[in-house]
Short mmCIF file of C-alpha atoms and ligand atoms in Angstrom, two decimals:
data_model
loop_
_atom_site.label_atom_id
_atom_site.label_comp_id
_atom_site.label_asym_id
_atom_site.label_seq_id
_atom_site.Cartn_x
_atom_site.Cartn_y
_atom_site.Cartn_z
CA MET U 24 -0.03 0.04 0.00
CA ALA U 25 2.69 2.30 1.04
CA ARG U 26 4.84 1.77 -2.16
CA SER U 27 2.97 1.32 -5.51
CA GLN U 28 4.68 -0.71 -8.10
CA LEU U 29 5.32 0.79 -11.34
CA PRO U 30 5.72 -0.63 -14.73
CA LEU U 31 8.93 -2.13 -15.39
CA ALA U 32 9.59 -0.45 -18.63
CA LEU U 33 9.12 2.94 -16.81
CA LEU U 34 11.40 1.89 -14.05
CA CYS U 35 14.14 0.95 -16.59
CA LEU U 36 13.64 4.29 -18.32
CA ALA U 37 13.75 6.32 -15.17
CA ALA U 38 16.77 4.26 -13.78
CA SER U 39 18.75 4.94 -16.98
CA LEU U 40 17.94 8.57 -16.95
CA GLY U 41 19.20 8.61 -13.38
CA ALA U 42 22.38 6.85 -13.97
CA GLN U 43 23.11 9.50 -16.55
CA ALA U 44 22.26 12.10 -14.27
CA THR U 45 24.28 11.19 -11.40
CA GLY U 46 27.22 10.07 -13.56
CA THR U 47 27.61 7.00 -11.27
CA GLY U 48 26.33 4.25 -13.51
CA GLY U 49 24.36 3.08 -10.73
CA ARG U 50 20.65 2.00 -10.94
CA LYS U 51 18.08 3.50 -8.73
CA MET U 52 14.32 2.72 -8.64
CA VAL U 53 11.65 5.18 -8.84
CA GLY U 54 8.79 4.62 -6.34
CA VAL U 55 5.68 6.16 -4.86
CA TYR U 56 5.73 6.49 -1.04
CA GLU U 57 2.86 7.39 1.20
CA LEU U 58 2.93 9.12 4.67
CA ARG U 59 -0.20 8.74 6.58
CA MET U 60 -2.08 9.85 9.70
CA GLY U 61 -5.65 8.73 9.81
CA ASP U 62 -7.42 10.80 7.02
CA PHE U 63 -4.48 12.85 6.33
CA SER U 64 -2.02 11.45 4.03
CA VAL U 65 0.54 12.47 1.32
CA LYS U 66 2.23 10.56 -1.54
CA VAL U 67 5.61 11.46 -2.63
CA THR U 68 8.20 10.30 -5.17
CA ASN U 69 11.97 10.02 -5.39
CA TRP U 70 11.53 11.24 -8.97
CA GLY U 71 12.66 14.74 -8.24
CA ALA U 72 11.49 14.47 -4.63
CA ARG U 73 8.14 15.58 -5.53
CA LEU U 74 4.94 15.86 -3.62
CA LEU U 75 2.34 13.87 -5.82
CA SER U 76 -0.77 14.18 -3.51
CA LEU U 77 -2.04 15.54 -0.26
CA VAL U 78 -5.31 14.49 0.86
CA LEU U 79 -7.46 15.69 3.86
CA PRO U 80 -11.20 16.39 4.70
CA ASP U 81 -13.33 19.43 4.22
CA SER U 82 -15.67 20.89 6.72
CA LYS U 83 -18.18 18.10 5.87
CA GLY U 84 -15.85 15.40 6.19
CA ASN U 85 -15.30 14.95 2.35
CA LEU U 86 -11.83 13.81 1.61
CA ALA U 87 -10.00 15.63 -1.36
CA ASP U 88 -6.57 15.76 -2.88
CA VAL U 89 -5.58 19.52 -2.83
CA VAL U 90 -2.50 19.34 -4.90
CA LEU U 91 -2.35 19.11 -8.79
CA GLY U 92 -0.27 16.62 -10.43
CA LYS U 93 -0.09 13.54 -12.91
CA ASP U 94 -1.29 10.08 -12.59
CA THR U 95 1.74 8.45 -13.10
CA ILE U 96 5.55 8.66 -12.77
CA ALA U 97 5.80 8.06 -16.55
CA GLU U 98 3.90 11.33 -17.40
CA TYR U 99 6.30 13.17 -15.11
CA VAL U 100 9.16 11.62 -16.69
CA ALA U 101 7.85 12.20 -20.17
CA VAL U 102 7.47 16.03 -19.51
CA ARG U 103 10.01 17.79 -21.94
CA SER U 104 12.79 19.64 -19.97
CA GLY U 105 12.74 22.82 -22.16
CA TYR U 106 10.71 25.79 -21.45
CA SER U 107 9.26 28.12 -23.91
CA LYS U 108 7.08 30.65 -22.45
CA GLY U 109 5.66 31.86 -25.84
CA ASN U 110 4.52 28.36 -26.50
CA ALA U 111 1.77 27.09 -24.31
CA THR U 112 2.02 23.67 -25.70
CA ALA U 113 5.48 23.28 -24.66
CA TYR U 114 5.29 25.13 -21.50
CA LEU U 115 5.04 21.92 -19.30
CA VAL U 116 4.30 22.74 -15.80
CA PHE U 117 4.57 19.82 -13.62
CA GLU U 118 8.22 19.22 -14.16
CA LYS U 119 8.94 22.22 -11.94
CA ALA U 120 7.90 20.23 -8.75
CA ALA U 121 10.48 19.71 -6.16
CA ALA U 122 13.73 21.39 -6.23
CA GLY U 123 15.49 23.74 -8.33
CA TYR U 124 19.24 24.23 -8.07
CA TRP U 125 20.77 27.56 -8.47
CA GLU U 126 18.07 30.15 -8.41
CA ALA U 127 14.65 29.17 -8.44
CA SER U 128 11.94 30.89 -10.42
CA ALA U 129 14.26 32.39 -13.00
CA ASN U 130 17.99 33.35 -13.37
CA LEU U 131 20.68 34.34 -15.78
CA ALA U 132 22.56 31.98 -18.01
CA GLY U 133 25.67 31.94 -15.88
CA GLY U 134 27.29 34.11 -13.35
CA VAL U 135 30.37 35.11 -11.90
CA LEU U 136 31.74 33.38 -8.60
CA ASP U 137 35.06 33.74 -7.10
CA GLY U 138 36.04 35.62 -10.33
CA LYS U 139 35.26 32.76 -12.57
CA VAL U 140 32.36 32.91 -15.11
CA TYR U 141 30.04 29.85 -14.93
CA HIS U 142 27.86 29.15 -17.79
CA LEU U 143 24.78 27.10 -16.98
CA GLN U 144 22.43 25.01 -18.97
CA ARG U 145 20.02 27.30 -20.37
CA ASN U 146 16.32 25.95 -20.60
CA ASP U 147 14.33 29.10 -20.68
CA GLY U 148 15.49 31.55 -23.41
CA ARG U 149 18.76 32.90 -22.21
CA ASN U 150 17.98 31.57 -18.56
CA THR U 151 18.29 28.78 -16.48
CA LEU U 152 14.81 28.00 -14.87
CA HIS U 153 14.52 25.53 -12.05
CA GLY U 154 18.15 24.38 -12.13
CA GLY U 155 18.32 23.68 -15.94
CA GLY U 156 16.81 21.10 -18.14
CA ARG U 157 17.74 18.53 -15.76
CA GLY U 158 17.66 20.07 -12.39
CA PHE U 159 17.02 18.21 -9.25
CA ARG U 160 13.53 17.76 -10.21
CA LYS U 161 14.35 15.51 -13.09
CA ILE U 162 16.73 13.07 -11.25
CA ILE U 163 16.07 10.02 -9.17
CA TRP U 164 16.78 10.68 -5.39
CA THR U 165 17.93 8.02 -3.04
CA VAL U 166 15.36 7.12 -0.39
CA LYS U 167 17.43 7.69 2.73
CA GLU U 168 14.94 7.02 5.42
CA TYR U 169 11.22 6.15 5.40
CA MET U 170 8.79 5.86 8.24
CA PRO U 171 5.08 5.65 6.75
CA TYR U 172 2.95 5.63 9.94
CA GLY U 173 3.29 6.69 13.56
CA ASP U 174 2.99 10.07 15.39
CA SER U 175 5.33 11.70 12.80
CA PRO U 176 5.65 9.73 9.78
CA TYR U 177 8.55 10.93 7.30
CA ILE U 178 10.69 10.28 4.35
CA THR U 179 13.92 11.51 3.55
CA PHE U 180 15.44 11.77 -0.04
CA TYR U 181 19.11 12.33 -0.69
CA TYR U 182 21.10 13.23 -3.77
CA ARG U 183 24.65 14.04 -4.48
CA SER U 184 25.14 16.73 -7.23
CA PHE U 185 28.37 16.39 -9.00
CA ASP U 186 30.83 19.14 -9.96
CA GLY U 187 29.51 20.79 -13.54
CA GLU U 188 26.14 19.33 -13.25
CA GLN U 189 24.15 21.67 -15.48
CA GLY U 190 27.10 23.97 -15.31
CA PHE U 191 27.13 24.48 -11.56
CA PRO U 192 30.36 24.23 -9.62
CA GLY U 193 31.29 21.77 -7.02
CA ASN U 194 29.82 18.65 -5.33
CA LEU U 195 26.81 19.12 -3.32
CA ASP U 196 24.92 16.92 -0.83
CA ALA U 197 21.29 17.52 -0.67
CA TYR U 198 18.41 16.28 1.38
CA VAL U 199 14.77 16.73 1.24
CA THR U 200 12.37 15.40 4.20
CA TYR U 201 8.72 15.28 4.12
CA ARG U 202 7.20 15.07 7.56
CA LEU U 203 3.37 14.78 8.63
CA SER U 204 2.63 15.85 12.21
CA SER U 205 -0.65 16.45 14.30
CA PRO U 206 -2.96 18.33 13.41
CA TYR U 207 -2.83 18.09 9.64
CA THR U 208 0.77 19.64 9.27
CA LEU U 209 3.07 18.97 6.61
CA GLY U 210 6.76 19.95 7.31
CA VAL U 211 9.29 20.16 4.31
CA HIS U 212 13.01 20.52 5.16
CA MET U 213 15.65 20.75 2.62
CA ASN U 214 19.21 21.16 3.26
CA ALA U 215 22.46 21.05 1.21
CA THR U 216 26.09 21.01 2.02
CA ALA U 217 28.66 22.27 -0.42
CA LEU U 218 31.59 19.49 -0.57
CA ASP U 219 34.44 21.37 -2.28
CA LYS U 220 33.55 24.67 -4.15
CA PRO U 221 31.37 27.61 -3.26
CA THR U 222 27.91 27.15 -5.26
CA PRO U 223 24.73 28.99 -5.19
CA VAL U 224 21.85 26.95 -3.73
CA ASN U 225 18.15 28.15 -4.03
CA LEU U 226 15.74 25.04 -3.48
CA LEU U 227 12.22 25.36 -3.75
CA LEU U 228 8.74 23.53 -3.63
CA HIS U 229 6.85 24.08 -6.70
CA THR U 230 3.55 22.35 -5.56
CA TYR U 231 0.27 23.61 -7.10
CA TRP U 232 -2.53 23.95 -4.66
CA ASN U 233 -6.09 24.16 -5.04
CA LEU U 234 -7.82 23.83 -1.60
CA GLY U 235 -11.44 22.77 -3.13
CA GLY U 236 -9.59 19.68 -4.45
CA HIS U 237 -7.44 19.32 -7.73
CA GLY U 238 -9.31 19.79 -10.90
CA SER U 239 -12.35 21.49 -9.03
CA GLY U 240 -11.95 24.65 -10.99
CA ASP U 241 -10.05 27.73 -10.53
CA VAL U 242 -8.49 29.25 -7.43
CA LEU U 243 -9.83 33.02 -8.02
CA GLY U 244 -12.23 32.76 -5.12
CA HIS U 245 -9.59 31.55 -2.59
CA THR U 246 -8.75 34.13 -0.05
CA LEU U 247 -4.99 34.98 0.16
CA ARG U 248 -2.99 36.77 2.85
CA LEU U 249 0.59 37.38 2.34
CA PHE U 250 2.90 38.62 5.12
CA ALA U 251 4.80 40.64 2.41
CA SER U 252 4.90 44.65 2.17
CA ARG U 253 7.51 44.47 -0.65
CA TYR U 254 8.40 42.74 -3.86
CA THR U 255 11.30 42.29 -6.04
CA VAL U 256 10.71 44.20 -9.32
CA LEU U 257 11.00 41.55 -12.21
CA ASP U 258 11.55 42.18 -15.79
CA GLU U 259 9.80 40.47 -18.58
CA ASP U 260 12.20 37.28 -18.18
CA LEU U 261 11.10 37.28 -14.56
CA LEU U 262 14.48 38.33 -13.59
CA PRO U 263 15.10 41.15 -10.83
CA SER U 264 17.62 42.86 -13.31
CA SER U 265 16.93 46.27 -11.77
CA GLY U 266 17.57 44.89 -8.29
CA ARG U 267 14.78 47.06 -7.19
CA ILE U 268 12.66 46.29 -4.27
CA ALA U 269 9.27 48.11 -4.17
CA PRO U 270 6.31 48.43 -1.80
CA VAL U 271 3.21 46.23 -2.53
CA ALA U 272 1.00 49.19 -1.29
CA GLY U 273 -1.29 50.45 -4.05
CA THR U 274 -0.67 47.65 -6.63
CA PRO U 275 -2.39 44.45 -7.52
CA LEU U 276 0.22 42.70 -5.60
CA ASP U 277 -0.88 43.76 -2.30
CA PHE U 278 -2.29 40.74 -0.20
CA ARG U 279 -1.27 42.15 3.18
CA ALA U 280 -5.33 42.15 3.88
CA PRO U 281 -6.93 38.89 2.95
CA THR U 282 -7.98 39.30 -0.64
CA PRO U 283 -9.49 36.85 -3.14
CA ILE U 284 -6.89 35.96 -5.64
CA GLY U 285 -9.06 36.75 -8.53
CA ALA U 286 -10.18 40.41 -7.22
CA ARG U 287 -7.38 42.26 -9.19
CA ILE U 288 -5.62 39.70 -11.29
CA ARG U 289 -6.75 41.25 -14.37
CA HIS U 290 -4.78 44.49 -13.35
CA VAL U 291 -1.40 42.51 -12.96
CA THR U 292 0.81 43.90 -15.63
CA GLY U 293 4.15 42.85 -17.16
CA GLY U 294 3.80 39.00 -17.82
CA LYS U 295 3.23 37.48 -21.27
CA VAL U 296 -0.19 36.03 -20.00
CA VAL U 297 -2.30 37.53 -17.36
CA GLY U 298 -2.08 36.44 -13.85
CA TYR U 299 0.45 36.29 -10.72
CA ASP U 300 4.12 35.38 -11.07
CA ALA U 301 5.50 37.52 -8.61
CA ASN U 302 8.36 37.44 -6.10
CA TYR U 303 7.72 38.84 -2.66
CA VAL U 304 10.04 39.74 0.07
CA ILE U 305 8.57 38.34 3.18
CA ASP U 306 8.44 40.41 6.09
CA GLY U 307 10.47 39.99 9.29
CA GLU U 308 13.91 38.57 9.96
CA GLN U 309 15.28 36.51 7.09
CA GLU U 310 16.53 33.28 8.56
CA ARG U 311 13.83 32.92 11.18
CA MET U 312 10.67 30.83 10.93
CA ARG U 313 8.06 33.23 10.30
CA PRO U 314 4.25 33.31 8.64
CA VAL U 315 4.38 33.67 5.02
CA ALA U 316 0.92 33.15 3.80
CA ARG U 317 -2.60 32.12 4.48
CA VAL U 318 -5.02 30.84 1.85
CA GLU U 319 -8.51 30.12 2.49
CA ASP U 320 -11.19 28.47 0.30
CA GLY U 321 -14.62 29.47 1.54
CA VAL U 322 -16.57 26.81 -0.32
CA SER U 323 -14.69 23.74 1.16
CA GLY U 324 -13.67 25.41 4.51
CA ARG U 325 -10.08 24.24 3.90
CA ALA U 326 -7.21 26.66 4.55
CA VAL U 327 -3.45 26.54 4.50
CA GLU U 328 -0.96 28.44 6.66
CA LEU U 329 2.60 28.60 5.34
CA TRP U 330 5.64 29.34 7.55
CA ALA U 331 9.22 29.40 6.26
CA ASN U 332 12.64 30.62 6.92
CA GLN U 333 13.26 31.95 3.67
CA ALA U 334 13.61 35.57 2.26
CA THR U 335 11.13 35.49 -0.39
CA VAL U 336 8.16 33.67 -1.77
CA GLN U 337 7.03 33.30 -5.48
CA LEU U 338 3.30 33.51 -5.95
CA TYR U 339 2.29 31.77 -9.29
CA THR U 340 -1.29 31.33 -10.35
CA GLY U 341 -1.00 28.73 -13.01
CA ASN U 342 -1.19 31.19 -15.61
CA TRP U 343 -0.06 28.95 -18.42
CA LEU U 344 -2.07 25.95 -17.55
CA ASN U 345 -4.36 25.30 -20.51
CA ASN U 346 -6.28 22.02 -21.12
CA THR U 347 -3.48 20.30 -19.25
CA LYS U 348 -4.22 16.62 -18.37
CA GLY U 349 -4.06 16.06 -14.63
CA LYS U 350 -4.75 13.16 -12.30
CA ASP U 351 -7.99 11.16 -12.13
CA GLY U 352 -9.09 12.25 -15.55
CA LYS U 353 -9.15 15.79 -14.50
CA VAL U 354 -8.23 18.56 -16.82
CA TYR U 355 -6.54 21.77 -15.48
CA ASN U 356 -7.15 25.05 -17.05
CA GLN U 357 -5.73 28.82 -16.27
CA TYR U 358 -5.68 29.37 -12.62
CA ALA U 359 -6.45 25.79 -11.71
CA GLY U 360 -3.96 26.04 -8.87
CA PHE U 361 -1.63 28.53 -7.00
CA THR U 362 2.02 27.92 -5.83
CA LEU U 363 3.57 29.53 -2.90
CA GLU U 364 7.21 28.93 -3.41
CA THR U 365 9.36 30.07 -0.56
CA MET U 366 13.14 30.78 -1.44
CA GLY U 367 16.22 33.09 -1.29
CA TYR U 368 16.47 36.20 -3.50
CA VAL U 369 16.14 35.24 -7.17
CA ASP U 370 19.45 35.45 -9.09
CA ALA U 371 21.29 36.61 -5.90
CA VAL U 372 24.60 35.48 -7.55
CA ASN U 373 24.42 38.23 -9.88
CA HIS U 374 23.25 40.89 -7.45
CA PRO U 375 25.59 41.71 -4.77
CA GLU U 376 22.77 44.18 -3.18
CA PHE U 377 20.91 40.94 -2.38
CA PRO U 378 21.73 38.65 0.41
CA SER U 379 23.87 35.89 -0.85
CA GLN U 380 22.68 32.38 -1.72
CA THR U 381 26.14 30.91 -2.08
CA VAL U 382 27.10 28.13 0.05
CA LEU U 383 30.68 27.78 0.78
CA PRO U 384 32.51 24.45 1.14
CA GLY U 385 31.57 22.93 4.63
CA GLN U 386 28.64 25.39 4.91
CA GLU U 387 25.06 24.19 4.99
CA TYR U 388 21.92 25.66 3.30
CA LYS U 389 18.61 25.05 5.18
CA HIS U 390 15.22 25.63 3.95
CA GLU U 391 12.34 24.95 6.27
CA MET U 392 8.65 25.03 5.41
CA VAL U 393 5.53 24.28 7.41
CA PHE U 394 2.08 23.78 5.95
CA LYS U 395 -0.68 24.11 8.67
CA LEU U 396 -3.78 22.77 7.11
CA SER U 397 -7.31 23.05 8.56
CA PHE U 398 -10.93 22.74 7.46
C1 LIG D 418 6.11 24.50 -29.49
O1 LIG D 418 6.15 23.44 -29.02
C2 LIG D 418 5.74 22.41 -29.79
C3 LIG D 418 5.83 21.09 -29.01
O2 LIG D 418 7.14 20.92 -28.48
C4 LIG D 418 6.96 22.35 -30.87
O3 LIG D 418 6.62 21.46 -31.81
C5 LIG D 418 6.84 23.60 -31.63
O4 LIG D 418 8.05 23.81 -32.52
C6 LIG D 418 7.22 24.86 -30.59
N1 LIG D 418 6.87 26.06 -31.36
C7 LIG D 418 7.68 27.30 -31.14
C8 LIG D 418 7.47 28.31 -31.88
O5 LIG D 418 8.46 27.22 -30.35
C1 LIG D 419 20.37 17.40 6.42
O1 LIG D 419 19.11 16.71 6.56
C2 LIG D 419 19.53 15.26 6.65
C3 LIG D 419 18.10 14.47 6.83
O2 LIG D 419 17.27 15.17 7.67
C4 LIG D 419 20.25 15.17 8.13
O3 LIG D 419 20.39 13.85 8.17
C5 LIG D 419 21.54 15.74 7.82
O4 LIG D 419 22.08 15.70 9.15
C6 LIG D 419 21.33 17.28 7.59
N1 LIG D 419 22.46 18.10 7.49
C7 LIG D 419 22.96 18.78 8.36
C8 LIG D 419 24.33 19.45 7.84
O5 LIG D 419 22.43 19.34 9.25
C1 LIG D 420 -5.75 27.85 -24.58
O1 LIG D 420 -5.19 26.99 -25.85
C2 LIG D 420 -6.15 27.30 -26.83
C3 LIG D 420 -5.92 26.25 -27.97
O2 LIG D 420 -4.68 26.13 -28.05
C4 LIG D 420 -5.99 28.83 -27.30
O3 LIG D 420 -6.87 28.99 -28.27
C5 LIG D 420 -6.34 29.69 -26.15
O4 LIG D 420 -6.14 31.04 -26.33
C6 LIG D 420 -5.43 29.14 -24.85
N1 LIG D 420 -5.92 29.98 -23.48
C7 LIG D 420 -5.13 30.54 -22.87
C8 LIG D 420 -5.54 31.16 -21.64
O5 LIG D 420 -3.75 30.65 -22.98
#
């Protein structure tokens, strides 16, 4: 029950991709793992250390899976690695699920570190998005520990990134842990240690949420509160090229007071398609756990409160979803889900005015998220 079997052909395909990605020639298996506490459960996979589902009741006791996704790992594997924002058919959203490496939401094609220029694998025009064509979301992680039941079920994935992977310098040990606790709380812990060279690290969770249940329609009626008074001004490539940080006051980005996501979405400007794809600076002290956001769906009564220890959060409203095949025969259209991706400053490696995301050898990067669900 906890671990479903996947078709052999898929396992072989995935295993061979993994072997290439790790450069070890070792074979690893892709699996689906469940963590359960009564009527609260999640499924994750070591293919990209992804969150596949999160099930909980609503105020009437009806269970629903509140994250978007695909039915099989084969469909995640099949998602092409390139991005083309002008090409909705090629803009494949689910591959962005778990972890990006070197600048999350968007970044430049390379950077200067220790006086040396690094050229990264470009997968989004001139940019490296979500860690490159084969970022951490496209590799097979090792299941380090797995405790499916009990007071605090958890699973830990591990990956060693090699020097030069997608253009990034140095070997890096990375871990992602998913942990359930009472009541209806999901903790996600990511850490990484640079082994031999300084390297920028900016991992994120790209889960799409719909508190009414995935495939139940759009999230425009969800009420969002963001604990963020400022945002990083992004250019049309979603890069903070000006380095400018501006107040949200008086803009459609202002969610300091709880506001329906759809209330001002038509007034958001700058993107190639209408919707939110904005990077906020979270109020408060950067490395402390503090509230980031609270989202509530009045229809189901479900709510999620996110806490994290990161500097920024990307709000994305699934603007490019369009007739996208999802789980359980559902189809996802524009605004079918929202993401709240906590992370460090985007493209910090190219912006000395931003706090650094570079991890020196022996240093540790630590990213903690807590999702407190209720209904
Ligand atoms: C859009 O994506 C499709 C499917 O991957 C591809 O065949 C087509 O060439 C792309 N068009 C452009 C303009 O990039
Ligand atoms: C990173 O997380 C893993 C798994 O939770 C843990 O075993 C390891 O000690 C952590 N690394 C550091 C340097 O704290
Ligand atoms: C969705 O795709 C259809 C067909 O390709 C296109 O006509 C429509 O404009 C798209 N909608 C959005 C919101 O991109």
